[in-house]
Amino acid sequence: MKAICWILAGFYLLFCCKAEEGLNFPTYDGKDRVIDLNEKNYKQALKKYDMLCLLFHEPVSSDKVSQKQFQMTEMVLELAAQVLEPRSIGFGMVDSKKDAKLAKKLGLLEEGSLYVFKDERLVEFDGELSADVLVEFLLDLLEDPVEIINSKLELQAFDQIDDEIKLIGYFKGEDSEHFKAFEEAAEQFQPYIKFFATFDKGVAKKLGLKMNEVDFYEPFMDEPVHIPDKPYSEEELVDFVREHRRATLRKLRPEDMFETWEDDMEGIHIVAFAEEDDPDGFEFLEILKQVARDNTDNPDLSIVWIDPDDFPLLITYWEKTFKIDLFRPQIGVVNVTDVSSTCPE
């Protein structure tokens, strides 16, 4: 599944690089920026860039299909490297056979995966390998791990985020030891989980937060969960998030689609396809949300919502694989180990 998505992403790159009238889409300028990393040059690369993004790949086969697929993957990295060059983000490749010692030294484990080095942290990219998704992911990773909310407008924007996990805490200020613990915990999940904080008493009152208290918001739930036993250490916050990060209803997102897909219930996913902008899809999604709210305390229930509009190049593949029509809402059970499914009409 992962390999198929990456191949399709290469074709997507070719389309999105064609300039449309009135828009200036980036096109590859022909300059090679992606480094072949080895034991001689890796230290220099780590020092040179604020972040270093590495593709850990298996040796390229001699057949033309494999070589073409690798070239398309490389082109995605080259375009991303070109766009992000002013941000001091570097890109490289590590061959799992030729550079096995280096891979072990750097902690690269899974062939075909993309790893990002930032401030002595190693972050695995679990998203769709297309230039736009990768660039957005890396720009998010460049941001501060905690976003500060200190106004009504910022609070309104916070309230609009309902399809992903978010945490918010109320602290005395940036110098507070409790805020620093919160910030350090946020770094462990950046950019996959959003952390927010406020130092404003009025904002905290609207959120129902007391000093040094943190609320955890599960996607699509009406009310947050107060994390118990405040104030917290970094370890306590990290443990809580890890224990509660599997939401009852999750949206498959391009930036972490593989992590979500692999996080199944004993090999099984309840999967719902629905277009949010379609009237039937919207109505179907509201029913799913209510089911999730009514069963949020059931640890054995996990539903993955896929909006086909987010993955246009995978629609035909999914329709053929699961034998469904994605022009209307669908729900069924998918066995991720053999990609079999049961989808009612």
mmCIF file of C-alpha atoms in Angstrom:
data_model
loop_
_atom_site.group_PDB
_atom_site.id
_atom_site.type_symbol
_atom_site.label_atom_id
_atom_site.label_comp_id
_atom_site.label_asym_id
_atom_site.label_seq_id
_atom_site.Cartn_x
_atom_site.Cartn_y
_atom_site.Cartn_z
ATOM 1 C CA MET A 1 0.000 0.000 0.000
ATOM 2 C CA LYS A 2 2.763 2.415 0.961
ATOM 3 C CA ALA A 3 4.736 1.704 -2.201
ATOM 4 C CA ILE A 4 1.668 2.180 -4.402
ATOM 5 C CA CYS A 5 0.908 5.568 -2.831
ATOM 6 C CA TRP A 6 4.469 6.737 -3.370
ATOM 7 C CA ILE A 7 4.413 5.697 -7.030
ATOM 8 C CA LEU A 8 1.195 7.622 -7.561
ATOM 9 C CA ALA A 9 2.726 10.590 -5.776
ATOM 10 C CA GLY A 10 5.414 10.711 -8.446
ATOM 11 C CA PHE A 11 2.768 11.103 -11.147
ATOM 12 C CA TYR A 12 1.054 13.748 -9.049
ATOM 13 C CA LEU A 13 4.283 15.726 -8.991
ATOM 14 C CA LEU A 14 4.413 15.783 -12.781
ATOM 15 C CA PHE A 15 0.927 17.277 -12.934
ATOM 16 C CA CYS A 16 1.360 19.873 -10.206
ATOM 17 C CA CYS A 17 4.596 21.154 -11.712
ATOM 18 C CA LYS A 18 2.829 22.438 -14.839
ATOM 19 C CA ALA A 19 2.151 26.136 -14.449
ATOM 20 C CA GLU A 20 -1.448 27.210 -14.790
ATOM 21 C CA GLU A 21 -2.440 30.609 -16.057
ATOM 22 C CA GLY A 22 -2.178 33.179 -13.316
ATOM 23 C CA LEU A 23 -0.365 30.828 -10.900
ATOM 24 C CA ASN A 24 3.333 30.215 -10.401
ATOM 25 C CA PHE A 25 3.763 26.573 -9.468
ATOM 26 C CA PRO A 26 7.374 25.622 -8.727
ATOM 27 C CA THR A 27 9.129 23.595 -11.413
ATOM 28 C CA TYR A 28 12.376 21.730 -10.999
ATOM 29 C CA ASP A 29 15.279 23.996 -11.987
ATOM 30 C CA GLY A 30 17.680 21.167 -12.793
ATOM 31 C CA LYS A 31 20.041 21.743 -9.860
ATOM 32 C CA ASP A 32 20.820 18.617 -7.806
ATOM 33 C CA ARG A 33 20.301 19.275 -4.093
ATOM 34 C CA VAL A 34 19.644 15.788 -2.708
ATOM 35 C CA ILE A 35 22.835 14.351 -1.174
ATOM 36 C CA ASP A 36 23.963 10.724 -1.312
ATOM 37 C CA LEU A 37 24.803 10.430 2.361
ATOM 38 C CA ASN A 38 27.707 8.286 3.585
ATOM 39 C CA GLU A 39 29.961 8.001 6.623
ATOM 40 C CA LYS A 40 32.299 10.659 5.237
ATOM 41 C CA ASN A 41 29.783 13.461 4.682
ATOM 42 C CA TYR A 42 26.908 12.867 7.108
ATOM 43 C CA LYS A 43 28.350 14.908 9.998
ATOM 44 C CA GLN A 44 28.893 17.886 7.744
ATOM 45 C CA ALA A 45 25.305 17.619 6.446
ATOM 46 C CA LEU A 46 23.878 17.463 9.966
ATOM 47 C CA LYS A 47 25.802 20.611 10.928
ATOM 48 C CA LYS A 48 24.958 22.505 7.740
ATOM 49 C CA TYR A 49 21.163 22.320 7.959
ATOM 50 C CA ASP A 50 18.648 23.180 10.666
ATOM 51 C CA MET A 51 16.768 20.050 9.590
ATOM 52 C CA LEU A 52 17.934 17.122 7.480
ATOM 53 C CA CYS A 53 15.424 14.890 5.701
ATOM 54 C CA LEU A 54 16.688 11.418 4.709
ATOM 55 C CA LEU A 55 15.167 8.728 2.510
ATOM 56 C CA PHE A 56 16.292 5.283 3.680
ATOM 57 C CA HIS A 57 15.928 3.131 0.577
ATOM 58 C CA GLU A 58 16.732 -0.365 -0.575
ATOM 59 C CA PRO A 59 19.284 -0.774 -3.379
ATOM 60 C CA VAL A 60 17.816 0.207 -6.725
ATOM 61 C CA SER A 61 17.163 -2.786 -8.966
ATOM 62 C CA SER A 62 18.450 -2.895 -12.508
ATOM 63 C CA ASP A 63 15.009 -3.273 -14.101
ATOM 64 C CA LYS A 64 13.566 -0.197 -15.786
ATOM 65 C CA VAL A 65 10.366 -0.089 -13.708
ATOM 66 C CA SER A 66 12.250 0.051 -10.402
ATOM 67 C CA GLN A 67 14.640 2.666 -11.738
ATOM 68 C CA LYS A 68 11.764 4.816 -12.991
ATOM 69 C CA GLN A 69 9.986 4.589 -9.637
ATOM 70 C CA PHE A 70 13.172 5.606 -7.843
ATOM 71 C CA GLN A 71 13.677 8.553 -10.201
ATOM 72 C CA MET A 72 10.153 9.792 -9.492
ATOM 73 C CA THR A 73 10.749 9.543 -5.735
ATOM 74 C CA GLU A 74 14.033 11.393 -6.130
ATOM 75 C CA MET A 75 12.263 14.106 -8.134
ATOM 76 C CA VAL A 76 9.788 14.641 -5.282
ATOM 77 C CA LEU A 77 12.712 15.165 -2.915
ATOM 78 C CA GLU A 78 14.519 17.451 -5.365
ATOM 79 C CA LEU A 79 11.492 19.719 -5.749
ATOM 80 C CA ALA A 80 10.929 19.835 -1.988
ATOM 81 C CA ALA A 81 14.636 20.598 -1.482
ATOM 82 C CA GLN A 82 14.441 23.419 -4.014
ATOM 83 C CA VAL A 83 11.387 24.981 -2.366
ATOM 84 C CA LEU A 84 12.805 24.670 1.157
ATOM 85 C CA GLU A 85 16.404 25.643 0.402
ATOM 86 C CA PRO A 86 15.949 29.154 1.908
ATOM 87 C CA ARG A 87 14.707 27.527 5.147
ATOM 88 C CA SER A 88 17.975 25.618 5.699
ATOM 89 C CA ILE A 89 16.343 22.212 5.213
ATOM 90 C CA GLY A 90 18.548 19.618 3.548
ATOM 91 C CA PHE A 91 17.675 16.351 1.832
ATOM 92 C CA GLY A 92 19.624 13.152 1.412
ATOM 93 C CA MET A 93 19.452 9.446 0.611
ATOM 94 C CA VAL A 94 20.892 6.474 2.472
ATOM 95 C CA ASP A 95 21.279 3.112 0.703
ATOM 96 C CA SER A 96 20.308 0.297 3.091
ATOM 97 C CA LYS A 97 22.987 -2.039 1.714
ATOM 98 C CA LYS A 98 25.842 0.267 0.733
ATOM 99 C CA ASP A 99 25.492 2.463 3.825
ATOM 100 C CA ALA A 100 24.228 -0.113 6.343
ATOM 101 C CA LYS A 101 26.660 1.013 9.056
ATOM 102 C CA LEU A 102 25.601 4.634 8.708
ATOM 103 C CA ALA A 103 21.916 3.672 8.798
ATOM 104 C CA LYS A 104 22.450 1.774 12.053
ATOM 105 C CA LYS A 105 24.389 4.702 13.509
ATOM 106 C CA LEU A 106 21.616 7.161 12.617
ATOM 107 C CA GLY A 107 18.791 4.888 13.798
ATOM 108 C CA LEU A 108 17.219 4.344 10.363
ATOM 109 C CA LEU A 109 15.205 1.132 10.556
ATOM 110 C CA GLU A 110 12.536 0.760 7.870
ATOM 111 C CA GLU A 111 13.416 0.705 4.173
ATOM 112 C CA GLY A 112 11.310 3.090 2.135
ATOM 113 C CA SER A 113 10.825 5.458 5.067
ATOM 114 C CA LEU A 114 11.657 9.144 5.297
ATOM 115 C CA TYR A 115 13.349 10.407 8.472
ATOM 116 C CA VAL A 116 13.881 13.981 9.662
ATOM 117 C CA PHE A 117 16.668 15.096 12.003
ATOM 118 C CA LYS A 118 15.844 18.192 14.059
ATOM 119 C CA ASP A 119 17.618 19.305 17.260
ATOM 120 C CA GLU A 120 18.948 15.792 17.978
ATOM 121 C CA ARG A 121 15.439 14.376 17.465
ATOM 122 C CA LEU A 122 14.563 11.774 14.839
ATOM 123 C CA VAL A 123 11.063 12.150 13.372
ATOM 124 C CA GLU A 124 9.638 9.638 10.903
ATOM 125 C CA PHE A 125 7.458 11.006 8.112
ATOM 126 C CA ASP A 126 4.425 8.736 7.794
ATOM 127 C CA GLY A 127 2.597 10.613 5.063
ATOM 128 C CA GLU A 128 2.003 10.574 1.343
ATOM 129 C CA LEU A 129 5.285 11.203 -0.466
ATOM 130 C CA SER A 130 4.260 14.114 -2.652
ATOM 131 C CA ALA A 131 6.117 17.401 -2.753
ATOM 132 C CA ASP A 132 3.269 19.519 -1.359
ATOM 133 C CA VAL A 133 2.501 17.200 1.576
ATOM 134 C CA LEU A 134 6.183 16.821 2.458
ATOM 135 C CA VAL A 135 6.846 20.566 2.289
ATOM 136 C CA GLU A 136 3.860 21.336 4.513
ATOM 137 C CA PHE A 137 4.950 18.679 7.007
ATOM 138 C CA LEU A 138 8.486 20.083 7.245
ATOM 139 C CA LEU A 139 7.281 23.667 7.571
ATOM 140 C CA ASP A 140 5.031 22.565 10.452
ATOM 141 C CA LEU A 141 8.031 20.867 12.037
ATOM 142 C CA LEU A 142 9.970 24.141 11.824
ATOM 143 C CA GLU A 143 7.345 25.959 13.899
ATOM 144 C CA ASP A 144 7.420 26.237 17.683
ATOM 145 C CA PRO A 145 5.979 23.051 19.218
ATOM 146 C CA VAL A 146 3.372 25.057 21.201
ATOM 147 C CA GLU A 147 1.117 27.729 19.684
ATOM 148 C CA ILE A 148 0.133 30.517 22.080
ATOM 149 C CA ILE A 149 -3.504 31.698 22.224
ATOM 150 C CA ASN A 150 -4.122 35.060 23.872
ATOM 151 C CA SER A 151 -7.085 36.599 22.046
ATOM 152 C CA LYS A 152 -10.737 35.868 21.188
ATOM 153 C CA LEU A 153 -9.960 35.525 17.475
ATOM 154 C CA GLU A 154 -7.191 33.021 18.150
ATOM 155 C CA LEU A 155 -9.553 31.116 20.425
ATOM 156 C CA GLN A 156 -12.166 30.997 17.649
ATOM 157 C CA ALA A 157 -9.561 29.518 15.303
ATOM 158 C CA PHE A 158 -8.689 26.955 17.976
ATOM 159 C CA ASP A 159 -12.359 25.973 18.297
ATOM 160 C CA GLN A 160 -12.576 25.335 14.544
ATOM 161 C CA ILE A 161 -10.061 22.479 14.778
ATOM 162 C CA ASP A 162 -12.232 19.428 15.385
ATOM 163 C CA ASP A 163 -10.808 16.666 13.185
ATOM 164 C CA GLU A 164 -7.522 16.062 14.998
ATOM 165 C CA ILE A 165 -6.135 15.664 18.504
ATOM 166 C CA LYS A 166 -5.245 18.893 20.284
ATOM 167 C CA LEU A 167 -4.156 19.861 23.788
ATOM 168 C CA ILE A 168 -4.312 23.232 25.509
ATOM 169 C CA GLY A 169 -2.933 24.342 28.865
ATOM 170 C CA TYR A 170 -3.116 27.462 31.020
ATOM 171 C CA PHE A 171 0.168 28.652 32.485
ATOM 172 C CA LYS A 172 1.572 31.723 34.210
ATOM 173 C CA GLY A 173 4.029 32.489 31.406
ATOM 174 C CA GLU A 174 6.765 31.185 29.135
ATOM 175 C CA ASP A 175 9.200 31.026 32.059
ATOM 176 C CA SER A 176 6.919 28.747 34.068
ATOM 177 C CA GLU A 177 8.467 25.347 34.777
ATOM 178 C CA HIS A 178 5.073 23.778 34.101
ATOM 179 C CA PHE A 179 4.869 25.410 30.670
ATOM 180 C CA LYS A 180 8.388 24.177 29.883
ATOM 181 C CA ALA A 181 7.343 20.610 30.745
ATOM 182 C CA PHE A 182 4.310 21.049 28.469
ATOM 183 C CA GLU A 183 6.554 22.381 25.690
ATOM 184 C CA GLU A 184 8.994 19.487 26.012
ATOM 185 C CA ALA A 185 6.108 17.028 25.801
ATOM 186 C CA ALA A 186 4.826 18.802 22.674
ATOM 187 C CA GLU A 187 8.193 18.265 20.970
ATOM 188 C CA GLN A 188 7.692 14.499 21.268
ATOM 189 C CA PHE A 189 4.580 14.631 19.064
ATOM 190 C CA GLN A 190 5.303 17.537 16.729
ATOM 191 C CA PRO A 191 3.915 17.996 14.104
ATOM 192 C CA TYR A 192 1.373 15.158 14.304
ATOM 193 C CA ILE A 193 -0.444 16.416 17.413
ATOM 194 C CA LYS A 194 -1.138 20.095 18.052
ATOM 195 C CA PHE A 195 -0.309 21.665 21.418
ATOM 196 C CA PHE A 196 -1.672 25.071 22.450
ATOM 197 C CA ALA A 197 -1.216 27.219 25.546
ATOM 198 C CA THR A 198 -2.598 30.440 26.945
ATOM 199 C CA PHE A 199 -1.285 32.887 29.511
ATOM 200 C CA ASP A 200 -4.461 34.950 29.420
ATOM 201 C CA LYS A 201 -6.883 34.666 32.344
ATOM 202 C CA GLY A 202 -9.914 35.555 30.185
ATOM 203 C CA VAL A 203 -9.133 32.910 27.565
ATOM 204 C CA ALA A 204 -8.533 30.337 30.290
ATOM 205 C CA LYS A 205 -11.913 31.172 31.852
ATOM 206 C CA LYS A 206 -13.712 30.623 28.537
ATOM 207 C CA LEU A 207 -11.983 27.265 28.215
ATOM 208 C CA GLY A 208 -12.735 26.298 31.815
ATOM 209 C CA LEU A 209 -9.041 25.903 32.611
ATOM 210 C CA LYS A 210 -7.379 26.447 35.971
ATOM 211 C CA MET A 211 -3.729 27.420 36.395
ATOM 212 C CA ASN A 212 -1.335 24.667 35.179
ATOM 213 C CA GLU A 213 -4.249 22.553 33.938
ATOM 214 C CA VAL A 214 -4.265 20.870 30.518
ATOM 215 C CA ASP A 215 -7.242 19.711 28.478
ATOM 216 C CA PHE A 216 -7.082 16.899 25.919
ATOM 217 C CA TYR A 217 -9.450 17.107 22.930
ATOM 218 C CA GLU A 218 -10.305 13.927 21.060
ATOM 219 C CA PRO A 219 -11.330 14.493 17.424
ATOM 220 C CA PHE A 220 -15.046 15.197 16.888
ATOM 221 C CA MET A 221 -15.893 15.120 20.601
ATOM 222 C CA ASP A 222 -18.020 17.916 22.106
ATOM 223 C CA GLU A 223 -16.139 18.196 25.389
ATOM 224 C CA PRO A 224 -12.441 17.855 26.302
ATOM 225 C CA VAL A 225 -10.957 15.574 28.926
ATOM 226 C CA HIS A 226 -9.210 17.238 31.888
ATOM 227 C CA ILE A 227 -5.858 15.528 32.332
ATOM 228 C CA PRO A 228 -5.780 14.544 36.033
ATOM 229 C CA ASP A 229 -3.212 15.254 38.736
ATOM 230 C CA LYS A 230 -1.934 18.689 37.709
ATOM 231 C CA PRO A 231 0.738 20.039 37.575
ATOM 232 C CA TYR A 232 2.369 17.525 35.268
ATOM 233 C CA SER A 233 5.849 16.400 34.353
ATOM 234 C CA GLU A 234 6.876 15.938 30.733
ATOM 235 C CA GLU A 235 6.755 12.157 31.182
ATOM 236 C CA GLU A 236 3.219 12.220 32.600
ATOM 237 C CA LEU A 237 1.925 14.291 29.678
ATOM 238 C CA VAL A 238 3.667 12.074 27.118
ATOM 239 C CA ASP A 239 2.287 8.917 28.740
ATOM 240 C CA PHE A 240 -1.253 10.328 28.775
ATOM 241 C CA VAL A 241 -1.156 11.310 25.112
ATOM 242 C CA ARG A 242 0.252 7.947 24.050
ATOM 243 C CA GLU A 243 -2.451 6.130 26.016
ATOM 244 C CA HIS A 244 -5.291 8.231 24.583
ATOM 245 C CA ARG A 245 -4.112 9.111 21.074
ATOM 246 C CA ARG A 246 -6.187 6.419 19.341
ATOM 247 C CA ALA A 247 -9.428 8.329 18.783
ATOM 248 C CA THR A 248 -12.775 6.629 18.332
ATOM 249 C CA LEU A 249 -13.189 8.371 14.970
ATOM 250 C CA ARG A 250 -10.074 9.399 13.063
ATOM 251 C CA LYS A 251 -9.682 11.148 9.734
ATOM 252 C CA LEU A 252 -7.105 9.725 7.357
ATOM 253 C CA ARG A 253 -4.792 12.638 6.503
ATOM 254 C CA PRO A 254 -2.104 12.794 3.799
ATOM 255 C CA GLU A 255 0.548 13.842 6.337
ATOM 256 C CA ASP A 256 0.188 10.754 8.590
ATOM 257 C CA MET A 257 -1.860 8.292 6.539
ATOM 258 C CA PHE A 258 0.464 5.304 7.057
ATOM 259 C CA GLU A 259 0.629 5.714 10.830
ATOM 260 C CA THR A 260 -3.178 5.790 10.988
ATOM 261 C CA TRP A 261 -3.599 2.878 8.582
ATOM 262 C CA GLU A 262 -1.115 0.693 10.465
ATOM 263 C CA ASP A 263 -2.733 1.509 13.836
ATOM 264 C CA ASP A 264 -5.466 -1.089 13.470
ATOM 265 C CA MET A 265 -7.535 -3.172 15.891
ATOM 266 C CA GLU A 266 -5.941 -6.628 15.567
ATOM 267 C CA GLY A 267 -5.614 -6.192 11.804
ATOM 268 C CA ILE A 268 -9.115 -4.755 11.367
ATOM 269 C CA HIS A 269 -10.338 -1.264 10.511
ATOM 270 C CA ILE A 270 -13.895 0.014 10.372
ATOM 271 C CA VAL A 271 -13.517 2.331 7.389
ATOM 272 C CA ALA A 272 -15.978 4.970 6.207
ATOM 273 C CA PHE A 273 -15.643 6.812 2.900
ATOM 274 C CA ALA A 274 -17.549 10.102 2.751
ATOM 275 C CA GLU A 275 -17.022 13.430 0.981
ATOM 276 C CA GLU A 276 -17.486 16.185 3.542
ATOM 277 C CA ASP A 277 -18.490 18.745 0.881
ATOM 278 C CA ASP A 278 -21.159 16.450 -0.568
ATOM 279 C CA PRO A 279 -24.633 16.725 1.082
ATOM 280 C CA ASP A 280 -24.999 12.943 1.433
ATOM 281 C CA GLY A 281 -21.428 12.636 2.655
ATOM 282 C CA PHE A 282 -21.900 15.437 5.195
ATOM 283 C CA GLU A 283 -25.067 13.826 6.585
ATOM 284 C CA PHE A 284 -23.351 10.442 6.757
ATOM 285 C CA LEU A 285 -20.361 11.992 8.540
ATOM 286 C CA GLU A 286 -22.595 13.634 11.163
ATOM 287 C CA ILE A 287 -24.031 10.191 11.948
ATOM 288 C CA LEU A 288 -20.508 8.793 12.300
ATOM 289 C CA LYS A 289 -19.574 11.601 14.693
ATOM 290 C CA GLN A 290 -22.594 10.895 16.860
ATOM 291 C CA VAL A 291 -21.781 7.172 16.918
ATOM 292 C CA ALA A 292 -18.246 8.051 18.005
ATOM 293 C CA ARG A 293 -19.506 10.389 20.757
ATOM 294 C CA ASP A 294 -21.919 7.771 22.062
ATOM 295 C CA ASN A 295 -19.165 5.144 22.148
ATOM 296 C CA THR A 296 -16.107 7.210 23.038
ATOM 297 C CA ASP A 297 -15.414 5.076 26.119
ATOM 298 C CA ASN A 298 -15.345 1.826 24.117
ATOM 299 C CA PRO A 299 -11.646 0.880 23.730
ATOM 300 C CA ASP A 300 -12.478 -1.709 21.070
ATOM 301 C CA LEU A 301 -14.101 0.718 18.627
ATOM 302 C CA SER A 302 -11.961 2.514 16.058
ATOM 303 C CA ILE A 303 -13.381 4.114 12.913
ATOM 304 C CA VAL A 304 -11.243 5.617 10.145
ATOM 305 C CA TRP A 305 -12.937 8.259 7.999
ATOM 306 C CA ILE A 306 -11.528 8.807 4.519
ATOM 307 C CA ASP A 307 -12.577 11.798 2.451
ATOM 308 C CA PRO A 308 -11.858 10.726 -1.164
ATOM 309 C CA ASP A 309 -11.334 14.381 -2.114
ATOM 310 C CA ASP A 310 -8.107 14.326 -0.069
ATOM 311 C CA PHE A 311 -6.682 11.437 -2.132
ATOM 312 C CA PRO A 312 -7.793 11.922 -5.767
ATOM 313 C CA LEU A 313 -5.146 9.594 -7.202
ATOM 314 C CA LEU A 314 -6.187 6.728 -4.933
ATOM 315 C CA ILE A 315 -9.926 6.762 -5.707
ATOM 316 C CA THR A 316 -9.723 4.314 -8.625
ATOM 317 C CA TYR A 317 -7.343 2.047 -6.697
ATOM 318 C CA TRP A 318 -9.654 1.951 -3.653
ATOM 319 C CA GLU A 319 -12.752 1.351 -5.777
ATOM 320 C CA LYS A 320 -11.075 -1.566 -7.530
ATOM 321 C CA THR A 321 -9.511 -3.017 -4.364
ATOM 322 C CA PHE A 322 -12.614 -2.767 -2.158
ATOM 323 C CA LYS A 323 -15.166 -3.140 -5.002
ATOM 324 C CA ILE A 324 -17.114 -0.008 -3.995
ATOM 325 C CA ASP A 325 -18.459 3.169 -5.584
ATOM 326 C CA LEU A 326 -16.917 6.238 -3.941
ATOM 327 C CA PHE A 327 -19.409 8.633 -5.513
ATOM 328 C CA ARG A 328 -21.572 7.864 -2.496
ATOM 329 C CA PRO A 329 -20.819 7.216 1.209
ATOM 330 C CA GLN A 330 -19.569 3.739 2.068
ATOM 331 C CA ILE A 331 -18.767 1.947 5.294
ATOM 332 C CA GLY A 332 -17.281 -1.453 5.888
ATOM 333 C CA VAL A 333 -14.650 -3.568 7.604
ATOM 334 C CA VAL A 334 -11.153 -3.790 6.144
ATOM 335 C CA ASN A 335 -8.559 -6.420 7.012
ATOM 336 C CA VAL A 336 -5.305 -4.513 6.533
ATOM 337 C CA THR A 337 -3.195 -7.660 6.540
ATOM 338 C CA ASP A 338 -4.658 -8.940 3.264
ATOM 339 C CA VAL A 339 -6.596 -5.842 2.074
ATOM 340 C CA SER A 340 -9.862 -7.778 2.059
ATOM 341 C CA SER A 341 -13.028 -5.915 2.896
ATOM 342 C CA THR A 342 -16.719 -6.155 3.579
ATOM 343 C CA CYS A 343 -18.576 -3.017 2.435
ATOM 344 C CA PRO A 344 -22.365 -2.957 2.456
ATOM 345 C CA GLU A 345 -24.094 -1.366 -0.520
#
